[in-house]
mmCIF file of C-alpha atoms in Angstrom:
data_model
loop_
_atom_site.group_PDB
_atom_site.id
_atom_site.type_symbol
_atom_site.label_atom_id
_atom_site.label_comp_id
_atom_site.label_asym_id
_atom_site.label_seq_id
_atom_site.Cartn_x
_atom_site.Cartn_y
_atom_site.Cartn_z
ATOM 1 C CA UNK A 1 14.923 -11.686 -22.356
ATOM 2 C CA UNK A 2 17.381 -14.342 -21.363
ATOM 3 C CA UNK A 3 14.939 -16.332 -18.714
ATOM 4 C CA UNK A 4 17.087 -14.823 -15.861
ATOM 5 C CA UNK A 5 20.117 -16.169 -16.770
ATOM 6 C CA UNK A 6 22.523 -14.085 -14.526
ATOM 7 C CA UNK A 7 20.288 -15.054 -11.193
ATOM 8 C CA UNK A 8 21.135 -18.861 -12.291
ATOM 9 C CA UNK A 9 24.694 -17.615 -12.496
ATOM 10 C CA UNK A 10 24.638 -15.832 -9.311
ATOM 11 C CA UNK A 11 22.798 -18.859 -7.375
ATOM 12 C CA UNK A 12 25.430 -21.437 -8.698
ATOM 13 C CA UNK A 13 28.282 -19.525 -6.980
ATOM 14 C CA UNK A 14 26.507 -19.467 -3.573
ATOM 15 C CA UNK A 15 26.031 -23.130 -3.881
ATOM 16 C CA UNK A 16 29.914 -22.919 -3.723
ATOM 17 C CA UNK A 17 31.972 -23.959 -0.886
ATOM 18 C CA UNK A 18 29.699 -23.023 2.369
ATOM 19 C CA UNK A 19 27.518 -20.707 1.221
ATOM 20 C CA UNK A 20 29.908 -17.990 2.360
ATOM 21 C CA UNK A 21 28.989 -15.857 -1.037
ATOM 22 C CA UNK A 22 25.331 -14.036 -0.043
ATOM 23 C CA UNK A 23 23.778 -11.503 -2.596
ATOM 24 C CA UNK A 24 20.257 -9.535 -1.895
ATOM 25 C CA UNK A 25 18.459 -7.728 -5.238
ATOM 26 C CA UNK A 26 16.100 -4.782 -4.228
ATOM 27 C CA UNK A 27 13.835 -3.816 -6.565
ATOM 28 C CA UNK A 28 9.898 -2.853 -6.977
ATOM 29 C CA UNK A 29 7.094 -5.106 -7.005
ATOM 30 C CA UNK A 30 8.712 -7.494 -8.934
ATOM 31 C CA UNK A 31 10.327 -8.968 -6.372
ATOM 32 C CA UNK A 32 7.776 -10.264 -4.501
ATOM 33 C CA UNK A 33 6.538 -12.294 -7.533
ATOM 34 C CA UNK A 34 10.288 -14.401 -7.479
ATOM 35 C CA UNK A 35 9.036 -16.784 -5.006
ATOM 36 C CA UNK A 36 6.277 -17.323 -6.985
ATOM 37 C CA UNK A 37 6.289 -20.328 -9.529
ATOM 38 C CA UNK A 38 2.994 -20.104 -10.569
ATOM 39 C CA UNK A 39 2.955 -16.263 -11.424
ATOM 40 C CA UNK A 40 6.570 -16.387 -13.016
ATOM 41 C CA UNK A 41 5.869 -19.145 -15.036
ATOM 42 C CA UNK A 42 9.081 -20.010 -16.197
ATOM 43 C CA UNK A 43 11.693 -22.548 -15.505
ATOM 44 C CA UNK A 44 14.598 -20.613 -13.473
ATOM 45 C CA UNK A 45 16.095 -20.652 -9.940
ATOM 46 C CA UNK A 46 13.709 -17.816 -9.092
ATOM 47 C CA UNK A 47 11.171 -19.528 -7.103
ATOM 48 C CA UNK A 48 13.878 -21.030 -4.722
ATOM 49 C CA UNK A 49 15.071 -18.145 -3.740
ATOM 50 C CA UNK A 50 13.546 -15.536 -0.644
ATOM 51 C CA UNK A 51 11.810 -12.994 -1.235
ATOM 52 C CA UNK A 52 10.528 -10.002 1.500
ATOM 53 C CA UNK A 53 8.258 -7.594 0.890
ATOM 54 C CA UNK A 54 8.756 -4.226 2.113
ATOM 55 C CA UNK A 55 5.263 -3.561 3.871
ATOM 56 C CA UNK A 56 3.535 -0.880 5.876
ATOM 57 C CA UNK A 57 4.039 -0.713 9.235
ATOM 58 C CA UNK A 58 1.842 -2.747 11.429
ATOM 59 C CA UNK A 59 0.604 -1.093 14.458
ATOM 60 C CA UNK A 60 2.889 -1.391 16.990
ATOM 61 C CA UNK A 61 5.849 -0.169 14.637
ATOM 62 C CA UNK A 62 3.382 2.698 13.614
ATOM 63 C CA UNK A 63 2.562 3.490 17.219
ATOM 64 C CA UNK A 64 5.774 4.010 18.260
ATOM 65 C CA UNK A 65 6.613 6.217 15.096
ATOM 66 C CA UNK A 66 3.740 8.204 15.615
ATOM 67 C CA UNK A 67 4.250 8.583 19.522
ATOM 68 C CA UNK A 68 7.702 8.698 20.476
ATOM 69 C CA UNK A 69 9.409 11.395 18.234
ATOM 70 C CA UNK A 70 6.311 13.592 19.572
ATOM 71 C CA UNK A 71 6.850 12.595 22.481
ATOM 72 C CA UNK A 72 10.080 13.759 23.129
ATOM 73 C CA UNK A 73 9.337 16.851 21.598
ATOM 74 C CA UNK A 74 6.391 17.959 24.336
ATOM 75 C CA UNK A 75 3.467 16.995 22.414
ATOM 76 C CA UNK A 76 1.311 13.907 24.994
ATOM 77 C CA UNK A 77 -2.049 12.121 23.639
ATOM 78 C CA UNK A 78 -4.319 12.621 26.637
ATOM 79 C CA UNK A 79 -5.139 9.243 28.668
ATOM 80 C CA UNK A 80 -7.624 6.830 26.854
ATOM 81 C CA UNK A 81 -8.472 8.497 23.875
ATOM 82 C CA UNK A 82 -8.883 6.396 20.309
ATOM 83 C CA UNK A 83 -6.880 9.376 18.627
ATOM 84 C CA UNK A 84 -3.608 7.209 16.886
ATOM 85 C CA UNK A 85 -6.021 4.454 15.467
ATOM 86 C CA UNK A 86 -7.896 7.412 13.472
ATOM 87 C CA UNK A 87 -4.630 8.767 12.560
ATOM 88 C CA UNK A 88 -2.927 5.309 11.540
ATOM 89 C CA UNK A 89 -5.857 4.394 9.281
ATOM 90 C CA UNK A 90 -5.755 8.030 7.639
ATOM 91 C CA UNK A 91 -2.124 7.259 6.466
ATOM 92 C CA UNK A 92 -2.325 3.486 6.188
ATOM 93 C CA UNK A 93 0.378 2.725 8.399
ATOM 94 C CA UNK A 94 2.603 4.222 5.855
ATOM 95 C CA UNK A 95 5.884 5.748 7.459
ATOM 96 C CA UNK A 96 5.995 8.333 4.848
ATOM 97 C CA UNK A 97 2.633 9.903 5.158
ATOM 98 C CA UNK A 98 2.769 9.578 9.452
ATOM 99 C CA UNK A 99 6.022 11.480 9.086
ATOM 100 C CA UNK A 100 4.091 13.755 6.595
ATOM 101 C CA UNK A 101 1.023 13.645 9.199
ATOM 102 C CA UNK A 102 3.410 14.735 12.245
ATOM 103 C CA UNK A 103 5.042 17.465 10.534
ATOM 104 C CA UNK A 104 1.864 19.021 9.715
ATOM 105 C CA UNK A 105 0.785 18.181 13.213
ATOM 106 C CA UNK A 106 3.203 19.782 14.896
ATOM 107 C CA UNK A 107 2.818 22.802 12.603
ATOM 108 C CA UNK A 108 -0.821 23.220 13.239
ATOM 109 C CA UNK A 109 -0.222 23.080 17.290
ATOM 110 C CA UNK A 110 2.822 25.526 16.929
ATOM 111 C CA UNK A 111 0.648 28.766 16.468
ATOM 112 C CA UNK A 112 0.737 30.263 20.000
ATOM 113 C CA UNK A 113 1.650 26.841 21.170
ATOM 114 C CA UNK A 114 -2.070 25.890 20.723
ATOM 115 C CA UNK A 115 -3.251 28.115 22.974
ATOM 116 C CA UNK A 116 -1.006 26.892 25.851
ATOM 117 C CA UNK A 117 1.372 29.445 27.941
ATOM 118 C CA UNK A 118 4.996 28.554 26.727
ATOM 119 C CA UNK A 119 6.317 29.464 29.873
ATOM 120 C CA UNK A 120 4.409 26.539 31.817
ATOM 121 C CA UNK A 121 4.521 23.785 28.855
ATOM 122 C CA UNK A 122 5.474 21.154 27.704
ATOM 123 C CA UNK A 123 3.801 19.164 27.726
ATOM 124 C CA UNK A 124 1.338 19.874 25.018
ATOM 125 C CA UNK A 125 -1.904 17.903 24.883
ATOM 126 C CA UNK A 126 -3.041 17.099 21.605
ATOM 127 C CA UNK A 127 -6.584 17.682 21.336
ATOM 128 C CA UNK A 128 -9.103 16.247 19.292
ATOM 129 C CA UNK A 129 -9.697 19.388 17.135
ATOM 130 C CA UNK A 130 -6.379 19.409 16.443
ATOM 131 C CA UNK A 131 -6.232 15.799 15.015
ATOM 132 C CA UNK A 132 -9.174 16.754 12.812
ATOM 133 C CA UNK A 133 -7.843 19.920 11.467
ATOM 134 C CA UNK A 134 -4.842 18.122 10.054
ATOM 135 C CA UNK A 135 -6.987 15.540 8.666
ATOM 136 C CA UNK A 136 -8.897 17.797 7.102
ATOM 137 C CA UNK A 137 -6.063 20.029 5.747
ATOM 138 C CA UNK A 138 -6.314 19.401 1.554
ATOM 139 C CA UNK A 139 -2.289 19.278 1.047
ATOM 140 C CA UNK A 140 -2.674 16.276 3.769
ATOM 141 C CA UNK A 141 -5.315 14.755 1.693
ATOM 142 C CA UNK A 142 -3.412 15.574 -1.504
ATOM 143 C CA UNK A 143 -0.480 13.151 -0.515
ATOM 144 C CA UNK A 144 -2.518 10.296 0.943
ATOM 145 C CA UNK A 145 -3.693 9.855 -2.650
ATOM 146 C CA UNK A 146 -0.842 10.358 -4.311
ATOM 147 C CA UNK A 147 0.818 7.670 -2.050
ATOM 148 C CA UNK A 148 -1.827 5.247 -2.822
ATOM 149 C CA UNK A 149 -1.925 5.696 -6.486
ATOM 150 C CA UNK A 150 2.098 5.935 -6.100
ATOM 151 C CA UNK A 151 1.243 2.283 -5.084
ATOM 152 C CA UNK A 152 -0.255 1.183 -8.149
ATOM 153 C CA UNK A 153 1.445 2.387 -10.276
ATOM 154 C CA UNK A 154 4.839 0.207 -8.978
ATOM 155 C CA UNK A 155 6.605 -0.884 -12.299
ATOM 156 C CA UNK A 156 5.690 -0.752 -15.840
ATOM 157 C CA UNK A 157 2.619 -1.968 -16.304
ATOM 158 C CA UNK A 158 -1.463 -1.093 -15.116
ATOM 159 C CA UNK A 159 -1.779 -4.542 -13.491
ATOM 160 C CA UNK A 160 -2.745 -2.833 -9.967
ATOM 161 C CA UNK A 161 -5.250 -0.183 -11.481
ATOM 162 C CA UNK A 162 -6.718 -2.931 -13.104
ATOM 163 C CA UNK A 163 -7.159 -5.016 -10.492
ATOM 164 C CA UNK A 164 -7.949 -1.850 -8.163
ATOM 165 C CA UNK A 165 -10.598 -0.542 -10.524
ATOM 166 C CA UNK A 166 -12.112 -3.980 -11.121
ATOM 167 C CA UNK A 167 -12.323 -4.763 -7.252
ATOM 168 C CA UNK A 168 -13.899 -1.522 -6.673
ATOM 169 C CA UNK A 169 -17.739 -2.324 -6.493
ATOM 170 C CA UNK A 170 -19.020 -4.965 -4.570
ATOM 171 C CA UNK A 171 -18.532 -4.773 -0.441
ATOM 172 C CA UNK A 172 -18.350 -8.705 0.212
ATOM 173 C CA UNK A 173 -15.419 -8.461 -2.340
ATOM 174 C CA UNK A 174 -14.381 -10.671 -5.461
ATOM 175 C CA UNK A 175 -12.288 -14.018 -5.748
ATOM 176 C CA UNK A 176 -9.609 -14.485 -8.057
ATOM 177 C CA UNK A 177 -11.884 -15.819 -10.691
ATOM 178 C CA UNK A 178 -14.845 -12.921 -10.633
ATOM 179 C CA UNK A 179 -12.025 -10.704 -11.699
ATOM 180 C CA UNK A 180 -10.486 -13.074 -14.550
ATOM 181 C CA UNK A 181 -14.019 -13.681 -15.819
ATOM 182 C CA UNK A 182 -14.637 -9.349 -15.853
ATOM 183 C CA UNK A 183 -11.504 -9.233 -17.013
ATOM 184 C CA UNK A 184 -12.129 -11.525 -20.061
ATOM 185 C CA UNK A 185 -15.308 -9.599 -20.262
ATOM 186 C CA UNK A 186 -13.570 -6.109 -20.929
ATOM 187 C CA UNK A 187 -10.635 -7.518 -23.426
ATOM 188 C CA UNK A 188 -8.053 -6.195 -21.198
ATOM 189 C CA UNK A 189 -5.357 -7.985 -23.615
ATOM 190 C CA UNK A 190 -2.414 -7.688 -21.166
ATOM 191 C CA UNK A 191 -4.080 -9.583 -18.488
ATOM 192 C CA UNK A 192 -5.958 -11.706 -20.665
ATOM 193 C CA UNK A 193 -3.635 -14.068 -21.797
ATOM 194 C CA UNK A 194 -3.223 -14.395 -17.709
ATOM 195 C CA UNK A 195 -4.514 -17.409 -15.518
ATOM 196 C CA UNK A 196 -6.413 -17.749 -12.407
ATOM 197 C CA UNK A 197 -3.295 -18.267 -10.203
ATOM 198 C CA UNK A 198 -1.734 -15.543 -11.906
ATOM 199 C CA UNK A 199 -4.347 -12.971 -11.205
ATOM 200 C CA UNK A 200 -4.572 -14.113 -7.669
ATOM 201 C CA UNK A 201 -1.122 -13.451 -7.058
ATOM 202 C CA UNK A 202 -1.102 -10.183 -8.287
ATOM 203 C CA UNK A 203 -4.002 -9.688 -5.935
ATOM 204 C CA UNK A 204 -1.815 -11.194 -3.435
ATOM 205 C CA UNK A 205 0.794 -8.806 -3.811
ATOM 206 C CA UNK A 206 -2.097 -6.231 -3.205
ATOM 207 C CA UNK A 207 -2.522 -7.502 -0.170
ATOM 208 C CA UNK A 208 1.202 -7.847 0.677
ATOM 209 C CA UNK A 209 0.890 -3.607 -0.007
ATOM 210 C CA UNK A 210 -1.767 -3.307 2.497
ATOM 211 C CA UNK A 211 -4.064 -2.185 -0.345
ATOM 212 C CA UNK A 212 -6.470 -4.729 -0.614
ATOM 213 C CA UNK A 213 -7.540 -7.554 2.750
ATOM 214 C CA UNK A 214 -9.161 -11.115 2.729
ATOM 215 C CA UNK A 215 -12.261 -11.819 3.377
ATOM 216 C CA UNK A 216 -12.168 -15.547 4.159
ATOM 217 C CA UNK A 217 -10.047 -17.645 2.428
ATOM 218 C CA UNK A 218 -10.889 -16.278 -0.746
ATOM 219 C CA UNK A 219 -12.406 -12.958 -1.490
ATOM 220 C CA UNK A 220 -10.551 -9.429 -1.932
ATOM 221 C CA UNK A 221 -11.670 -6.226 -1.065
ATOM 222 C CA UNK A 222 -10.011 -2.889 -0.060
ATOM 223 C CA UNK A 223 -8.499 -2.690 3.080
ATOM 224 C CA UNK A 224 -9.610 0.889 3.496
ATOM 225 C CA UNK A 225 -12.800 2.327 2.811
ATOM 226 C CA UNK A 226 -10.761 5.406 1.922
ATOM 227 C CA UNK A 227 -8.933 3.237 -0.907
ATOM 228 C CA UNK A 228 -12.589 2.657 -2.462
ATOM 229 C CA UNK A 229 -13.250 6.487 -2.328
ATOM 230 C CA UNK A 230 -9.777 7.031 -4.026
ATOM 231 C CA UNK A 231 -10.564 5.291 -7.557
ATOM 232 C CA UNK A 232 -13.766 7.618 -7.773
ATOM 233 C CA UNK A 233 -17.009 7.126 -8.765
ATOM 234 C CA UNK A 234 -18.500 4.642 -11.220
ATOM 235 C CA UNK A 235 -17.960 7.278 -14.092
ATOM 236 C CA UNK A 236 -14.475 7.926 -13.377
ATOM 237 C CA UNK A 237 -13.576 4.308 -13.060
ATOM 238 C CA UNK A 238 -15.221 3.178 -16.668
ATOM 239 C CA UNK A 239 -13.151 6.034 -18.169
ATOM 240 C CA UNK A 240 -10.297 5.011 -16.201
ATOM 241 C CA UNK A 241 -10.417 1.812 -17.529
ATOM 242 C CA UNK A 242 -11.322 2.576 -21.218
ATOM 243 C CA UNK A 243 -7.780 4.648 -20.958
ATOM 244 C CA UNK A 244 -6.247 1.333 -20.215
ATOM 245 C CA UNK A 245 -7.798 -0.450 -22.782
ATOM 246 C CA UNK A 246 -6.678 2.081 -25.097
ATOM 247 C CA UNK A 247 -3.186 2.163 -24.011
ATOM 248 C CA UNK A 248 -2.839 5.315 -21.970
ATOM 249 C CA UNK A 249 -2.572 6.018 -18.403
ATOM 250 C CA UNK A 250 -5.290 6.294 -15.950
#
């Protein structure tokens, strides 16, 4: 309401002395967008400042969440298997859910120690049935979907279920400008009155989440095939987005 006034404020004060005066503003999504002149639009000391994104692990960071803690507790991946990739794309790299996963990991193997004699282990292998049986488990399931539509539903506004539900179709994925034009298309009003560069930043900041990927320089699809399953079928996702067009909630 007053263009960011207090940020002005706040950046004058550093620019004090030598720059002994350092602030940091967490927030939501918005935050990425600061560093952003194009997608702000307006005429404030926004866009000079930093901005990081707090992103999903990548896989080394994952790895070593997913390995060590087990690890000291007894539980050992057997030699060459392709078990942790499976389980890092089933939680998108998200600490939460492979905290979530390892919990319910550990709580599958710890009924008569998986069939091992307690008085000769650790170490427990971890098995390939036991991977699958967690994946399969519906409360597991349950929360990877409710993390991912936690996701888009950052701040106050449907700009990410738009986006999501409007990116959810073709396989070679859409540029910045197929989803203005479909968005002009469907009247979405809110993003309507939005430009090119301002829809491809928001599809940026997709990207920055780990929802959506790049195909070349310019396309956008989901990162996860599981992500594409998520927003439903073709019914669900015209309902979904009449909902939005009539104000309410998908």
């Amino acid at each position: 309401a007053v263009n960011f006034q207090p940020f002005n404020a706040l950046k004058s004060i550093q620019g004090i002395g030598t720059g002994r005066f350092k602030f940091v503003i967490a927030g939501l999504r918005n935050i990425v967008r600061f560093n952003r002149d194009m997608a702000l639009g307006n005429n404030n000391v926004l866009p000079h400042m930093k901005s990081m994104t707090v992103k999903p692990f990548n896989i080394s960071e994952a790895r070593e969440l997913l390995e060590t803690p087990l690890y000291y507790l007894g539980f050992r991946f057997p030699e060459g298997h392709d078990m942790v990739p499976l389980i890092l794309a089933s939680t998108n790299y998200f600490p939460g859910l492979i905290q979530l996963y390892c919990a319910k990991l550990i709580e599958a193997m710890s009924n008569n120690y998986a069939g091992y004699d307690e008085s000769e282990t650790p170490a427990y292998e971890v098995r390939e049935e036991h991977i699958k049986k967690v994946l399969a488990d519906p409360g597991f399931e349950k929360e990877v979907k409710e993390k991912f539509e936690l996701t888009l539903r950052l701040g106050d506004d449907n700009y990410y279920f738009i986006l999501a539900y409007h990116t959810n179709g073709s396989p070679n994925g859409y540029t910045a400008l197929d989803i203005y034009q479909q968005i002009k298309e469907n009247h979405l009003t809110d993003l309507s009155r939005f430009s090119v560069e301002q829809i491809e930043a928001l599809m940026e900041e997709l990207r920055e989440l780990n929802v959506f990927r790049r195909k070349g320089d310019e396309r956008y699809l989901f990162n996860r095939h599981t992500f594409f399953q998520m927003m439903g079928d073709e019914n669900e996702v015209i309902d979904n987005l009449v909902k939005i067009m009539n104000g309410e909630n998908p």
